[in-house]
PDB file of C-alpha atoms and ligand atoms in Angstrom:
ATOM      1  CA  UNK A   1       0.000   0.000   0.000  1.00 62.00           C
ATOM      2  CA  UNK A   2       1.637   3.466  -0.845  1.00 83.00           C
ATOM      3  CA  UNK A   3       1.638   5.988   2.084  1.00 96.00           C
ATOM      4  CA  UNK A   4      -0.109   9.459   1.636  1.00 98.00           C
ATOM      5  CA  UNK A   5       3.092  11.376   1.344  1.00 98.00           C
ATOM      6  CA  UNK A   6       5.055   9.074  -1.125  1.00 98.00           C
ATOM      7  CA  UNK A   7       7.954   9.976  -2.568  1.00 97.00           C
ATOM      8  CA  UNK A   8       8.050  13.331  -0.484  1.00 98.00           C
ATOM      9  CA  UNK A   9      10.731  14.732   1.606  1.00 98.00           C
ATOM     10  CA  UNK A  10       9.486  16.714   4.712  1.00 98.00           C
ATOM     11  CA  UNK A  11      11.482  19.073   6.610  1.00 99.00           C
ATOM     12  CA  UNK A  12      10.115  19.722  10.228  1.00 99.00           C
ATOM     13  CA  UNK A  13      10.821  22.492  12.593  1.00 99.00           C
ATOM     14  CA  UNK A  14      10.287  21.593  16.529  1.00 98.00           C
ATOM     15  CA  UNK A  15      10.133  18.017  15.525  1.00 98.00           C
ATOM     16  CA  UNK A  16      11.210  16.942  18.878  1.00 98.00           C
ATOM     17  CA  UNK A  17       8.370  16.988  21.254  1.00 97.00           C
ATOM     18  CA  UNK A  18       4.756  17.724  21.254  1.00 97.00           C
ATOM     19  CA  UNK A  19       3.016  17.921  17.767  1.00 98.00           C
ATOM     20  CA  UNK A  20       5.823  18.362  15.970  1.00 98.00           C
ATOM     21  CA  UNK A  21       6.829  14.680  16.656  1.00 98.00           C
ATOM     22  CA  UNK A  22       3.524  13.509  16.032  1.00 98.00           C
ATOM     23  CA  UNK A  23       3.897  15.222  12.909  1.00 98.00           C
ATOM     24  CA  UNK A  24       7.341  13.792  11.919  1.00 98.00           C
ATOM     25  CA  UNK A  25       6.281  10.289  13.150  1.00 98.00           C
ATOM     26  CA  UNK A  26       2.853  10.759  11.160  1.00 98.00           C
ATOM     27  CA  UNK A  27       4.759  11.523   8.737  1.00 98.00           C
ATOM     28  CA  UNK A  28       7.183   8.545   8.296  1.00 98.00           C
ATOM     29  CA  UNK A  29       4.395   6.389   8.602  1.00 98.00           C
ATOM     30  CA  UNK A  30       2.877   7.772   5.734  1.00 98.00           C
ATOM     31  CA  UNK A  31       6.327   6.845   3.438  1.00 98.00           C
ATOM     32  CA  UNK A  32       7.725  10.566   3.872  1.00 98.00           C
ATOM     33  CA  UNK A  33      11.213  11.106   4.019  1.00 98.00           C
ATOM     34  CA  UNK A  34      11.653  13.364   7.681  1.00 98.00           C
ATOM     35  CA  UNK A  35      14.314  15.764   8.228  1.00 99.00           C
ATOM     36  CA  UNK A  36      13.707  16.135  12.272  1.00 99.00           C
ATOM     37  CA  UNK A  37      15.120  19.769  13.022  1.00 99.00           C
ATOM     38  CA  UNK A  38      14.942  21.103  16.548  1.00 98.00           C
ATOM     39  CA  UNK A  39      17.114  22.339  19.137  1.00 98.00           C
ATOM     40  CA  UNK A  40      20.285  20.706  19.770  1.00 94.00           C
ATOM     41  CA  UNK A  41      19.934  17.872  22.378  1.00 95.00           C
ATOM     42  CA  UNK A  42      18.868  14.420  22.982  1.00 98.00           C
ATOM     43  CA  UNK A  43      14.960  14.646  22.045  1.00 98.00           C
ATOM     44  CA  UNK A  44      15.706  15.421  18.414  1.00 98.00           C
ATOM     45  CA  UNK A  45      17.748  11.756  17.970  1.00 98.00           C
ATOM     46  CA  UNK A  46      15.151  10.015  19.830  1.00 98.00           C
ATOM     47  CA  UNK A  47      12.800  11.408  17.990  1.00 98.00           C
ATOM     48  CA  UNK A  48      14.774   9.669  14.695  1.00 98.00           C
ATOM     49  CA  UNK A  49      15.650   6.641  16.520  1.00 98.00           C
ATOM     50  CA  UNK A  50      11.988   6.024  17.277  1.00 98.00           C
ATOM     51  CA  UNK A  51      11.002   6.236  12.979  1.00 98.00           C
ATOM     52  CA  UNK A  52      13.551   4.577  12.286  1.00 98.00           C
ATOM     53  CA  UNK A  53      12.810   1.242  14.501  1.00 98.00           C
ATOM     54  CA  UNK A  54       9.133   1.787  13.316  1.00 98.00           C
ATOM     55  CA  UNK A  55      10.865   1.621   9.606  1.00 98.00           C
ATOM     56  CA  UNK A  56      10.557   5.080   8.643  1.00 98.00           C
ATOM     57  CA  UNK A  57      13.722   7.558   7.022  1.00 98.00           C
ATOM     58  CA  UNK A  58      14.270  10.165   9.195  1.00 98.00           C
ATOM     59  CA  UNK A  59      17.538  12.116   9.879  1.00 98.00           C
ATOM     60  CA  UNK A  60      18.071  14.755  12.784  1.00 98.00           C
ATOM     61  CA  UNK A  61      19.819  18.445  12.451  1.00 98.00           C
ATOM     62  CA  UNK A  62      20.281  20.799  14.825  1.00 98.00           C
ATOM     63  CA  UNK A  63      18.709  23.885  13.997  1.00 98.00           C
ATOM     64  CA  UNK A  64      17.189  26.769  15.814  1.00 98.00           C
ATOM     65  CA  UNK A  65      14.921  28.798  14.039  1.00 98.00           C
ATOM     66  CA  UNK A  66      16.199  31.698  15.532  1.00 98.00           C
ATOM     67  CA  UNK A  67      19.333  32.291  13.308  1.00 98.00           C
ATOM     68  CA  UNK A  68      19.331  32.365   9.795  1.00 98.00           C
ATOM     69  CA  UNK A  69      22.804  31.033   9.538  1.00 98.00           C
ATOM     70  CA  UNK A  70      21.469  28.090  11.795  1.00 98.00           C
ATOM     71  CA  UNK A  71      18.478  27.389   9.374  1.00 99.00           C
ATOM     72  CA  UNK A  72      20.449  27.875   6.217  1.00 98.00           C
ATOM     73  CA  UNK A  73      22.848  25.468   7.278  1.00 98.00           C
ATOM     74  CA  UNK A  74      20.289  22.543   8.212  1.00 98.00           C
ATOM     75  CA  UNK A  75      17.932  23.426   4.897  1.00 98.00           C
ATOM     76  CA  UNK A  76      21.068  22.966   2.466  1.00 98.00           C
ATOM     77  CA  UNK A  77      22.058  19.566   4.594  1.00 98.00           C
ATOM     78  CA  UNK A  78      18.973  18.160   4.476  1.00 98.00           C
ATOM     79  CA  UNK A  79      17.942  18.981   0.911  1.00 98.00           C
ATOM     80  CA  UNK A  80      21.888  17.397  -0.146  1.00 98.00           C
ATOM     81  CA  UNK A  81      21.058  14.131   1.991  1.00 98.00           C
ATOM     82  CA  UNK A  82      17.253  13.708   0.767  1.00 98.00           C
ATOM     83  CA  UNK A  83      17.584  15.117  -2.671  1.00 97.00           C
ATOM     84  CA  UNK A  84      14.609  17.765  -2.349  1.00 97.00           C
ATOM     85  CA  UNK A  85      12.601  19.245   0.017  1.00 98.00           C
ATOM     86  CA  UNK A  86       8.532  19.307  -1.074  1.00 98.00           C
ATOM     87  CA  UNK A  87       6.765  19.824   2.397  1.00 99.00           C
ATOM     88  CA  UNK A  88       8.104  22.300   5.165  1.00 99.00           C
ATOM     89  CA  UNK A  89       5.959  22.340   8.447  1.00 99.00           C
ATOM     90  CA  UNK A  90       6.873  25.462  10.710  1.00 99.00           C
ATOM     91  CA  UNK A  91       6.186  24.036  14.013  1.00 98.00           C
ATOM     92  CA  UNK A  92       8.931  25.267  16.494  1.00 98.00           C
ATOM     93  CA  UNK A  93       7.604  27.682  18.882  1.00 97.00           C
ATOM     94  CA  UNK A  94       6.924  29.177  22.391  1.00 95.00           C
ATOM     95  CA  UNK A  95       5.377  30.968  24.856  1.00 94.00           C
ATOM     96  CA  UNK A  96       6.580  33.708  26.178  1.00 95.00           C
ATOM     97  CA  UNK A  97       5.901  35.735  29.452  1.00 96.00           C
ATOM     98  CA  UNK A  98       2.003  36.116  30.248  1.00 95.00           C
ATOM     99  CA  UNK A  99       1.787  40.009  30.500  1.00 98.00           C
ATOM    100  CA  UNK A 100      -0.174  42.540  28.881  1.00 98.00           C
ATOM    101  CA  UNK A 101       1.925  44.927  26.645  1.00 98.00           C
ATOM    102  CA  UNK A 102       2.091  48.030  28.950  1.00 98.00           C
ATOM    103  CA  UNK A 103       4.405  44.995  31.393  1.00 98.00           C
ATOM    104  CA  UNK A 104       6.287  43.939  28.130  1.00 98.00           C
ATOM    105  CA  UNK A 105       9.680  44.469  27.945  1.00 98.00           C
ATOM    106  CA  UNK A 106      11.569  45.109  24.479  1.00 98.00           C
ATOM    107  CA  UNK A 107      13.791  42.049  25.401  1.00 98.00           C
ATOM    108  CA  UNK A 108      10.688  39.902  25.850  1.00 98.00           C
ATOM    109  CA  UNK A 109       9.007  40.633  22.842  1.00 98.00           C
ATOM    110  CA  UNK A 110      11.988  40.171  21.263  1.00 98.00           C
ATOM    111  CA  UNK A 111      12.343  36.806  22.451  1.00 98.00           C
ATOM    112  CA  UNK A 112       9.215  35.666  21.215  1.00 98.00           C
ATOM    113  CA  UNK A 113       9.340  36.683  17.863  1.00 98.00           C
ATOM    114  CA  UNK A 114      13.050  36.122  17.126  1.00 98.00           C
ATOM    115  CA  UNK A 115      11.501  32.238  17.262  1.00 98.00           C
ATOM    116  CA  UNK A 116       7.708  32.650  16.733  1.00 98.00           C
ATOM    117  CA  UNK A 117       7.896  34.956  13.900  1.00 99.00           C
ATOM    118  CA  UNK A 118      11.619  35.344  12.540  1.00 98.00           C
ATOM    119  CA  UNK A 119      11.811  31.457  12.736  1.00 99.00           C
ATOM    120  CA  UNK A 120       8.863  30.923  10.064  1.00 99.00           C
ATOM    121  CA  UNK A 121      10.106  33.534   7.780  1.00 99.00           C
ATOM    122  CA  UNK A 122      13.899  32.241   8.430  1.00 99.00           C
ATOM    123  CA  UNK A 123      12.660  28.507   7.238  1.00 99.00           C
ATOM    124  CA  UNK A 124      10.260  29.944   4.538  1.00 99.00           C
ATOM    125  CA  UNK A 125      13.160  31.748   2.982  1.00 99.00           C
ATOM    126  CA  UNK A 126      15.436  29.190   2.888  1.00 99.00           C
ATOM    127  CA  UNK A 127      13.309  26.208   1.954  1.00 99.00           C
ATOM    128  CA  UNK A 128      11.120  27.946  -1.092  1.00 98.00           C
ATOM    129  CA  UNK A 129      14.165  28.166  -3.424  1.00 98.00           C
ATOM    130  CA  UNK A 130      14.263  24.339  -3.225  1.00 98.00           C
ATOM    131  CA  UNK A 131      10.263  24.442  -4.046  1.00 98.00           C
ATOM    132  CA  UNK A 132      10.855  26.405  -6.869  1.00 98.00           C
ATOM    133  CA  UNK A 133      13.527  24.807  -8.549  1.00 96.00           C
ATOM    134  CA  UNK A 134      11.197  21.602  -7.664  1.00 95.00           C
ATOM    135  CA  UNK A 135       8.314  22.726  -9.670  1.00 97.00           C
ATOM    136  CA  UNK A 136       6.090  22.921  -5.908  1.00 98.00           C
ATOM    137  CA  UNK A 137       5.532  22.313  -2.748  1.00 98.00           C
ATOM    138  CA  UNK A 138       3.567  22.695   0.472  1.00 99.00           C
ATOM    139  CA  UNK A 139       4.224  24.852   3.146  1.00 99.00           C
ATOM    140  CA  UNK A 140       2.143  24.524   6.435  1.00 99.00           C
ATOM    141  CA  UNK A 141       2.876  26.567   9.807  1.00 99.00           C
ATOM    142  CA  UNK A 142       1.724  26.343  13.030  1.00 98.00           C
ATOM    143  CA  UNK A 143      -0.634  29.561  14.486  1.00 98.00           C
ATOM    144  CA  UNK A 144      -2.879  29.098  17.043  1.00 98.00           C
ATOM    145  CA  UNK A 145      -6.336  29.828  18.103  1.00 98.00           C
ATOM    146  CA  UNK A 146      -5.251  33.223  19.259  1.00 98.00           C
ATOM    147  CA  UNK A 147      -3.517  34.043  16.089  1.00 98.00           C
ATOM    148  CA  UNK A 148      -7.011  34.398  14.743  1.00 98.00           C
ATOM    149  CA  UNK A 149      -9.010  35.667  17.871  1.00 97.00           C
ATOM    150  CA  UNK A 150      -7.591  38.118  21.226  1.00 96.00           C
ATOM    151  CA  UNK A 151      -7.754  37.110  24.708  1.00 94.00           C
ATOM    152  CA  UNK A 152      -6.258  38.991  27.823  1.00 96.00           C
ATOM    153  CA  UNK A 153      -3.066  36.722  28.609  1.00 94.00           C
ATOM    154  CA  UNK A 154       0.126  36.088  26.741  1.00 95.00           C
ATOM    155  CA  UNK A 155       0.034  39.179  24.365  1.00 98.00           C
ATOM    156  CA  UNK A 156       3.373  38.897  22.997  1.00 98.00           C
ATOM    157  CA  UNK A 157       2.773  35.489  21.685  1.00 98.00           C
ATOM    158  CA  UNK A 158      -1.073  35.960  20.376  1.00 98.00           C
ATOM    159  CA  UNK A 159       0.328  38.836  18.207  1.00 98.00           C
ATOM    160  CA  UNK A 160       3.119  36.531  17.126  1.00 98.00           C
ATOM    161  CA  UNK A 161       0.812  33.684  16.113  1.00 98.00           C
ATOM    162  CA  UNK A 162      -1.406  36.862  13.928  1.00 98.00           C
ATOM    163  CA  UNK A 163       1.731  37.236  12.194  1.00 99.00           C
ATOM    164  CA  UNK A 164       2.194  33.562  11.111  1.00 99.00           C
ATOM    165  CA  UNK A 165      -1.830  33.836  10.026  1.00 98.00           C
ATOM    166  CA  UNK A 166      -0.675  36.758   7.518  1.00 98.00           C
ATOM    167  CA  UNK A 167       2.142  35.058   6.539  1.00 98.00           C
ATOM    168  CA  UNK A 168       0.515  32.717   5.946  1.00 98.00           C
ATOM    169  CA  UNK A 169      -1.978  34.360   3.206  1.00 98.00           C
ATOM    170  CA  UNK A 170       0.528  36.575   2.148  1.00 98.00           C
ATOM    171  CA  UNK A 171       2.684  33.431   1.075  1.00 99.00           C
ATOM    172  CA  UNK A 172      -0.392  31.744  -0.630  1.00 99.00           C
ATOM    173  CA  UNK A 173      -0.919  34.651  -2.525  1.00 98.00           C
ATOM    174  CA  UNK A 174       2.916  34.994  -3.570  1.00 98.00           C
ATOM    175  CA  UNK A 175       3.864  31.305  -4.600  1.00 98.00           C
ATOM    176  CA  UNK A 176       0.695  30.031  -6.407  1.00 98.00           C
ATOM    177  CA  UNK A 177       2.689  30.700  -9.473  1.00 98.00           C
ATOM    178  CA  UNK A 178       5.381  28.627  -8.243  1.00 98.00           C
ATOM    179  CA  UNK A 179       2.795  25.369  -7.586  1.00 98.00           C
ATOM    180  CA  UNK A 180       3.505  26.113  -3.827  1.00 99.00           C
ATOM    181  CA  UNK A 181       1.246  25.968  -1.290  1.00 99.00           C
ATOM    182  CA  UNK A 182       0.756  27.290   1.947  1.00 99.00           C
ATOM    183  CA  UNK A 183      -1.441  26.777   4.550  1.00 99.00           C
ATOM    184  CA  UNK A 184      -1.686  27.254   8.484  1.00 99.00           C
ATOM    185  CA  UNK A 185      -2.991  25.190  11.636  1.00 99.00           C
ATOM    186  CA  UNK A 186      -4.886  27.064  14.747  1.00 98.00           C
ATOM    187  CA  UNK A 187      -4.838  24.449  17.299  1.00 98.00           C
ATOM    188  CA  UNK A 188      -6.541  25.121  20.715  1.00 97.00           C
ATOM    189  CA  UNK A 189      -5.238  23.763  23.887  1.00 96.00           C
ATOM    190  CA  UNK A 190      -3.425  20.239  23.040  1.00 97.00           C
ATOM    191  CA  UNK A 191      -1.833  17.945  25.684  1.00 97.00           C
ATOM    192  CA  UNK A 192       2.083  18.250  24.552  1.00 94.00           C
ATOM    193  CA  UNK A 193       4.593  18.037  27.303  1.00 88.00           C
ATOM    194  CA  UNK A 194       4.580  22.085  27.765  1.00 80.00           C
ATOM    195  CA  UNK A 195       0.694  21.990  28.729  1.00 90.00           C
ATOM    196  CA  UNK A 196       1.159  18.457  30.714  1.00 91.00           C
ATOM    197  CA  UNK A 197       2.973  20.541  33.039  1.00 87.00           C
ATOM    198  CA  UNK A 198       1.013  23.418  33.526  1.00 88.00           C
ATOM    199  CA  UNK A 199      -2.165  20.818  33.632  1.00 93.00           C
ATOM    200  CA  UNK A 200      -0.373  18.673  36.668  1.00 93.00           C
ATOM    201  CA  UNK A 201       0.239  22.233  38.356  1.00 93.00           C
ATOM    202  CA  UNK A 202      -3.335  23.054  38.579  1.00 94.00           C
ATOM    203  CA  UNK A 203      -5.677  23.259  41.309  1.00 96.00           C
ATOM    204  CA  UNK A 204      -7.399  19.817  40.685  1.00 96.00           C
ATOM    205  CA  UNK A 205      -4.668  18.877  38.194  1.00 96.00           C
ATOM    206  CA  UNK A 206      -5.727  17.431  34.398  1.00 95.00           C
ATOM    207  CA  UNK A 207      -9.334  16.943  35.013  1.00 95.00           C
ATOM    208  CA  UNK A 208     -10.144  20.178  36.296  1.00 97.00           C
ATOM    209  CA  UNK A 209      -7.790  21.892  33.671  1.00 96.00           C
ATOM    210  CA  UNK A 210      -9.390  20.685  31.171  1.00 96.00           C
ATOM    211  CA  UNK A 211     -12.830  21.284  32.172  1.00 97.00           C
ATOM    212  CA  UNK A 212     -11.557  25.072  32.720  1.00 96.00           C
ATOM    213  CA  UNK A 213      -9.551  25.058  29.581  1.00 95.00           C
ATOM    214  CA  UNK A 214     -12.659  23.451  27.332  1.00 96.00           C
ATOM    215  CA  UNK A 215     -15.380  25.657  28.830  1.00 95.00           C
ATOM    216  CA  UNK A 216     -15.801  27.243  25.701  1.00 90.00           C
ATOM    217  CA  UNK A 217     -15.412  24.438  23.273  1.00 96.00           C
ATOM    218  CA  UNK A 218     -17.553  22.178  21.307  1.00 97.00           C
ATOM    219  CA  UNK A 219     -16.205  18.920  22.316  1.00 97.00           C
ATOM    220  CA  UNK A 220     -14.887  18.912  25.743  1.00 96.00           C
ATOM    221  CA  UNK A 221     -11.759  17.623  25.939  1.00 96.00           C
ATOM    222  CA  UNK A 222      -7.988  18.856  25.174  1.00 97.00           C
ATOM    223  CA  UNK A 223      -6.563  18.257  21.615  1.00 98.00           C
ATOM    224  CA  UNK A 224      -4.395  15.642  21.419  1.00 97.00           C
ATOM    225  CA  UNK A 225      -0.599  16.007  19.418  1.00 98.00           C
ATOM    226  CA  UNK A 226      -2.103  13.467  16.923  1.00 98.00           C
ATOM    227  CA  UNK A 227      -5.528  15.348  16.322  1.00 98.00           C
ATOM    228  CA  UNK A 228      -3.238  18.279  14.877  1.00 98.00           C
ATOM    229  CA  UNK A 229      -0.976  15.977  12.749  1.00 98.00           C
ATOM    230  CA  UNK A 230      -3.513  14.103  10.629  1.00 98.00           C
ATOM    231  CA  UNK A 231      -4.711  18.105   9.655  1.00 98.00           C
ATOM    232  CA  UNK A 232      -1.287  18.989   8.951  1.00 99.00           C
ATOM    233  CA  UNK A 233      -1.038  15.397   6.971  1.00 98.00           C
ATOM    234  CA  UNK A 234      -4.263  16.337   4.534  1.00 98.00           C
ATOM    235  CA  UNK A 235      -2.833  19.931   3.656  1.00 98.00           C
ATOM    236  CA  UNK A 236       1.197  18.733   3.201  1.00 98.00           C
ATOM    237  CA  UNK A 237      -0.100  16.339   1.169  1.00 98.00           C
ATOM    238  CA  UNK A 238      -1.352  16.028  -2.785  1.00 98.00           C
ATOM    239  CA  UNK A 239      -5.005  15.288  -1.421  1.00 98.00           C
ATOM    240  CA  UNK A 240      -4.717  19.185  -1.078  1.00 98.00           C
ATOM    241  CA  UNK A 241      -3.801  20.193  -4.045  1.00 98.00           C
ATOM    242  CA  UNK A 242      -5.923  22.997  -4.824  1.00 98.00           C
ATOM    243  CA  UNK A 243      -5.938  24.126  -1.331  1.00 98.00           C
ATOM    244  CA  UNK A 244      -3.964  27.382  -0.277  1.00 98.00           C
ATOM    245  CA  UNK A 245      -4.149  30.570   2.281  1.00 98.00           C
ATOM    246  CA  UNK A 246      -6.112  28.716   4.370  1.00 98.00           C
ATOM    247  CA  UNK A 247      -6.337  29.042   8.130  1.00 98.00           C
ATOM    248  CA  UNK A 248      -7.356  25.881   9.561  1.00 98.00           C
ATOM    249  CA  UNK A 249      -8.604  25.659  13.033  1.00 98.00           C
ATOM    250  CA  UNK A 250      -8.141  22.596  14.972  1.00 98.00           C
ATOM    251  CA  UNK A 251      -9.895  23.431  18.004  1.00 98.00           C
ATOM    252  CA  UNK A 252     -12.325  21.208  18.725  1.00 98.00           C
ATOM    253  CA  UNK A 253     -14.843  23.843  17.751  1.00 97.00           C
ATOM    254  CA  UNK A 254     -13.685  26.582  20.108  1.00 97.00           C
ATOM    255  CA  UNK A 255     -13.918  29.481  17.334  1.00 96.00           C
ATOM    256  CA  UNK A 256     -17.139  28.464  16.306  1.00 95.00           C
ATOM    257  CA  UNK A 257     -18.848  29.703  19.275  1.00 87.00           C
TER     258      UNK A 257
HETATM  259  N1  NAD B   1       0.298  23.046  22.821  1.00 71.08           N
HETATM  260  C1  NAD B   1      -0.689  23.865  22.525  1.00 71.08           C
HETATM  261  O1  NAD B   1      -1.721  23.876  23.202  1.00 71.08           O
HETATM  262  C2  NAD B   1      -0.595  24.766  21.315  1.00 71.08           C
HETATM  263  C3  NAD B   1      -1.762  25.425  20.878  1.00 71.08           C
HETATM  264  C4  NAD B   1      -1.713  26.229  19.730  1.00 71.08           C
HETATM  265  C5  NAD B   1      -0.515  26.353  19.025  1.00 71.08           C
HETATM  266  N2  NAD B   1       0.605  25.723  19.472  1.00 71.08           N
HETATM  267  C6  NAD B   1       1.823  25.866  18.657  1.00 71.08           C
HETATM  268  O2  NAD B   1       2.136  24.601  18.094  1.00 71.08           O
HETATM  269  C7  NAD B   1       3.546  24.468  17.954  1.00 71.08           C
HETATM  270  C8  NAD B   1       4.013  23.207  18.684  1.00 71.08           C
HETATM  271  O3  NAD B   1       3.626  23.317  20.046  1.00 71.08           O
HETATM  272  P1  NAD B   1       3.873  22.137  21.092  1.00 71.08           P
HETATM  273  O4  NAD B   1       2.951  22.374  22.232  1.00 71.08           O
HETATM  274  O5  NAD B   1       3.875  20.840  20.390  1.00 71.08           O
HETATM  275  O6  NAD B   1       5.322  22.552  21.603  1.00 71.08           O
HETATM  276  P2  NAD B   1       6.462  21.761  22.364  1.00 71.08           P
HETATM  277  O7  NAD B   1       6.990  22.722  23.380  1.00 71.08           O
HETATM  278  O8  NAD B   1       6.071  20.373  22.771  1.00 71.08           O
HETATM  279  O9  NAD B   1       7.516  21.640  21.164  1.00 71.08           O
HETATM  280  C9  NAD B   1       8.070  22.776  20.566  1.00 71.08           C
HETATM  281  C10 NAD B   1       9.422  22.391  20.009  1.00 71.08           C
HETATM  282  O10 NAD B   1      10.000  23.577  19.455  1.00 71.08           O
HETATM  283  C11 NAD B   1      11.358  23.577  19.797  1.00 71.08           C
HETATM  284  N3  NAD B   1      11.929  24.915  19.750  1.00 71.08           N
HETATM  285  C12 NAD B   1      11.774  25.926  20.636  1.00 71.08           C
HETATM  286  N4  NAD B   1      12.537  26.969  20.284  1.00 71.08           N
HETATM  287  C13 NAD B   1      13.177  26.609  19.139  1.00 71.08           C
HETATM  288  C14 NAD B   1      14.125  27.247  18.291  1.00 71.08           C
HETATM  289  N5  NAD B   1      14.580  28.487  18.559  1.00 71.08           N
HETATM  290  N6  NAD B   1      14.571  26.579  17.213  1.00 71.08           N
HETATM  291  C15 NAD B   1      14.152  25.321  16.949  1.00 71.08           C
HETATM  292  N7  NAD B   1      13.277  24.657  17.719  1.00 71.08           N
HETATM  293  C16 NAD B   1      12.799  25.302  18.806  1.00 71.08           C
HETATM  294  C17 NAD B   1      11.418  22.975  21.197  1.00 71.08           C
HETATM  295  O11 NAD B   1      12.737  22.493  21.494  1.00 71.08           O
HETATM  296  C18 NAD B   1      10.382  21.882  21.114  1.00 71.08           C
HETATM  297  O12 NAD B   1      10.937  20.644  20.744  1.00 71.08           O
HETATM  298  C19 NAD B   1       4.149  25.759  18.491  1.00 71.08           C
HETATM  299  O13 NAD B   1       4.380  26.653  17.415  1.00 71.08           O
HETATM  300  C20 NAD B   1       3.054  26.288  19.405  1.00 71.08           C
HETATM  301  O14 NAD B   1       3.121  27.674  19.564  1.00 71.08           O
HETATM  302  C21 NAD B   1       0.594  24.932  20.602  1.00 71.08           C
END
């Protein structure tokens, strides 16, 4: 049976933990070859090490979205060891401090969007000319909820996320011509490793976070890392070929209300 991403070579930033793993292991399953990019440290070769003994191609680089020198260097590696690059998921990201902007320092905000913001743009850059020269390719990067609606805590990194949402169309509405596509994910709260520990720190712990956290959601329970991944699966994929500059919530129906 052929997987849904045959033939394709996917490079994945944060590919380490959370949903970018999922991703990357969705991915692999799927007959994808993975470039894992993240942060340097042991998570990134486990994260390999795991594909590999489930029979998938993956490779790990060290890259943090960050620097442009750092993502230059881990785009040109991975495209020489897999050939091509066709799908790029921007996943790496945090959080940020939880302050309104009037508390905001310049140092903070800076912070945030050297990864949040620069980091998409950095990988975007670097990873198109290898779309072009490929005749196409799918771009998808991770927003949030809050990069389509406001709420009154972490401003820095809701304003971020609104940036990756209009990258996101203004992308889509530069490399049609090129066959490229690019879409974006707005996932409400999922249970990664970064929310697992904010859950267990709560009054009440998981249960009682997530009934506060869902509150205002369809279906009442967190997102899981694997509810996000089959989303980003259908738009990296062919099955989405005529679909582009769209903003996909996957939210459990929270923006719907
Ligand atoms: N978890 C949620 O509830 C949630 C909701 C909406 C959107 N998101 C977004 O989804 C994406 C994945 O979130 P997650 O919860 O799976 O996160 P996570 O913390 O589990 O994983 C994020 C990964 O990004 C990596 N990273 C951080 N800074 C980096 C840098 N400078 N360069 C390269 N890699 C870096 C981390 O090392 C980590 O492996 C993020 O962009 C996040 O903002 C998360």
């Amino acid at each position: 049976m052929r997987g849904r991403l045959e033939g394709k070579v996917a490079f994945i930033t944060g590919a380490a933990s959370g949903m970018g793993r999922a991703t990357a292991e969705l991915f692999a399953r799927e007959c994808a070859a993975v470039a894992v990019t993240d942060l340097d440290g042991p998570a990134g070769p486990e994260t390999v090490a795991a594909i590999t003994a489930a029979g998938g191609r993956a490779r790990f680089w060290p890259v943090d979205v960050s620097s442009e020198a750092s993502v230059a260097a881990g785009v040109a590696a991975a495209a020489a060891e897999f050939g091509a690059i066709d799908i790029l998921i921007n996943c790496a990201g945090i959080i940020g401090v939880d302050k309104p902007t009037h508390e905001v320092s310049e140092a903070e905000w800076d912070a945030l969007f050297a990864v949040d913001v620069k980091g998409v743009f950095f990988a975007t850059k670097h990873v198109v000319p290898h779309m072009i020269a490929a005749g196409g390719g799918s771009i998808v990067n991770f927003s949030s909820i809050y990069g389509l609606l406001g709420n009154d805590e972490f401003t820095p990194y809701h304003v971020a996320k609104g940036a990756v949402t209009m990258q996101t169309r203004q992308d889509a509405a530069t490399y049609g011509r090129y066959n490229i596509r690019v879409n974006s994910v707005h996932p409400s709260t999922v249970l990664t490793p970064l929310v697992q520990g904010i859950a267990d720190a709560y009054e009440g712990g998981l249960p009682a976070y997530e009934e506060m956290m869902t509150a205002h959601q369809s279906l009442k329970r967190l997102g899981r890392p694997i509810d996000v991944a089959y989303g980003v699966l259908y738009l990296a994929s062919d099955e989405a070929g005529w679909v582009t500059g769209v903003n996909l919530p996957l939210d459990g129906g929270y923006t719907a209300r």
